[in-house]
Amino acid sequence: MRTITDMATVALAVTDGIPLFELAAPSAIFGMDPPDLVDSWYDLTVCAPPGARVGGWLRADSPHGLDDLATADTVIVPACHNVTYPPPADLVDAVRAAHEAGARVASICTGAFVLAAAGLLEGRRATTHWMHAARLARQYPGIDVDPAVLYVDEGSVLTSAGKAAGIDLCLHMVRTDHGTAVANALARVLVVAPHRAGGQAQFIATPVPASDDHGLNDLLAWAVAHLDQPLTTSDLARRAHMSPRNLSRRFTAATGSTPLQWLLTQRIHRAQELLEKTDESVDQIADRVGMGTAATLRRHFNRTAGVPPDTYRRTFNEEPHRSASVGEPATV
DNA sequence: GCTAACGTCCGCCAAT
DNA sequence: AGATTGGCGGACGTTA
């Protein structure tokens, strides 16, 4: 089991020609002044080859090179600027070495191609920018590429979709390390959506199909507002004026997860929030998030958060910031 | 941890 | 002709 302090050093792998945005998102989050809510924040190292260009008009000037990736707890690999060429071999080797040394490795956008080349995605679920998802899947048949989600958390290997989804992934890591309250506070500072879960593709406008609106947003919003009630697929279908079969199909296409699984995830997130912010019993919380009994909540909570509700509460409530252990969350 | 009842969801296929 | 929909069966998951 990892601890928060284990994840404290974050290394950002800069490659020549890297888009500015890719660099900006993780820098803004991991390199910011520590929020008041925590007493230790991340230590960001930018690892850049000498004279690397950023965004075509900036030059990175860092005393740290790729060798420094190996000692980081968390390694972030932003987009490579051209996926038609194989990623730089020294970067691939450095990323592989870092992962072997126990680092958590996360990619943004086409950075997934670097992780793939390092063999870290083999047999795993992963995502990348929708424009390049087909290429990734073709080049690496062993990867279960999901182009429809914002990010995929496979524990020690995380991938995110294009550009702004990198912010979601970074927030997700902050949430994993420091809890929902800290992640939400940070999102407020950054003025971004506090939580777009990895499996929630409903807020991405993927401009591939002619109509990028799957028409489920109202339903999802309604469901979130009525989580405390028992909701079946048929209930949702009735609300969306669809047959259960069709809703099930549309739902999966739009969100990347099935109705029940999506509801369970939403309920667990709500429960996490309540555990952090209130003193309500697990029983009460189970009732408030529509999970029936505490036993049911515990079962799903364990599976999703990696720890029982009471442990989670102790981690983020009573003793918020001291090397608290959180398990590896399952894929969101 | 077991069980019984019930819900979910996915392949198949005909209807639209 | 091709895509979308909805009903059905049955394996599988969830709940209490």
PDB file of C-alpha atoms (C1' of nucleotides) in Angstrom, chain A residues 226-231 264 267 270 284-293 296, chain C residues 15-16:
ATOM      1  CA  HIS A 226     -31.773  11.647  -7.098  1.00  0.00           C
ATOM      2  CA  LEU A 227     -29.025   9.285  -6.031  1.00  0.00           C
ATOM      3  CA  ASP A 228     -30.706   8.740  -2.685  1.00  0.00           C
ATOM      4  CA  GLN A 229     -33.596   6.992  -4.385  1.00  0.00           C
ATOM      5  CA  PRO A 230     -33.495   3.482  -5.735  1.00  0.00           C
ATOM      6  CA  LEU A 231     -32.962   3.849  -9.475  1.00  0.00           C
ATOM      7  CA  LEU A 264     -22.583   2.898  -8.010  1.00  0.00           C
ATOM      8  CA  ARG A 267     -22.881   6.907  -4.985  1.00  0.00           C
ATOM      9  CA  ARG A 270     -21.048  11.065  -2.758  1.00  0.00           C
ATOM     10  CA  GLN A 284     -26.865   7.111   7.611  1.00  0.00           C
ATOM     11  CA  ILE A 285     -24.553   7.787   4.720  1.00  0.00           C
ATOM     12  CA  ALA A 286     -25.518   4.520   3.059  1.00  0.00           C
ATOM     13  CA  ASP A 287     -29.102   5.657   3.256  1.00  0.00           C
ATOM     14  CA  ARG A 288     -28.350   9.163   1.975  1.00  0.00           C
ATOM     15  CA  VAL A 289     -26.464   7.927  -1.078  1.00  0.00           C
ATOM     16  CA  GLY A 290     -29.073   5.336  -1.954  1.00  0.00           C
ATOM     17  CA  MET A 291     -27.010   2.315  -1.089  1.00  0.00           C
ATOM     18  CA  GLY A 292     -29.565   0.713   1.178  1.00  0.00           C
ATOM     19  CA  THR A 293     -27.621  -0.869   3.984  1.00  0.00           C
ATOM     20  CA  THR A 296     -23.746  -2.819   0.758  1.00  0.00           C
TER      21      THR A 296
ATOM     22  C1'  DT C  15     -29.116  -7.075  -2.468  1.00  0.00           C
ATOM     23  C1'  DA C  16     -30.739  -8.284   2.041  1.00  0.00           C
TER      24       DA C  16
END
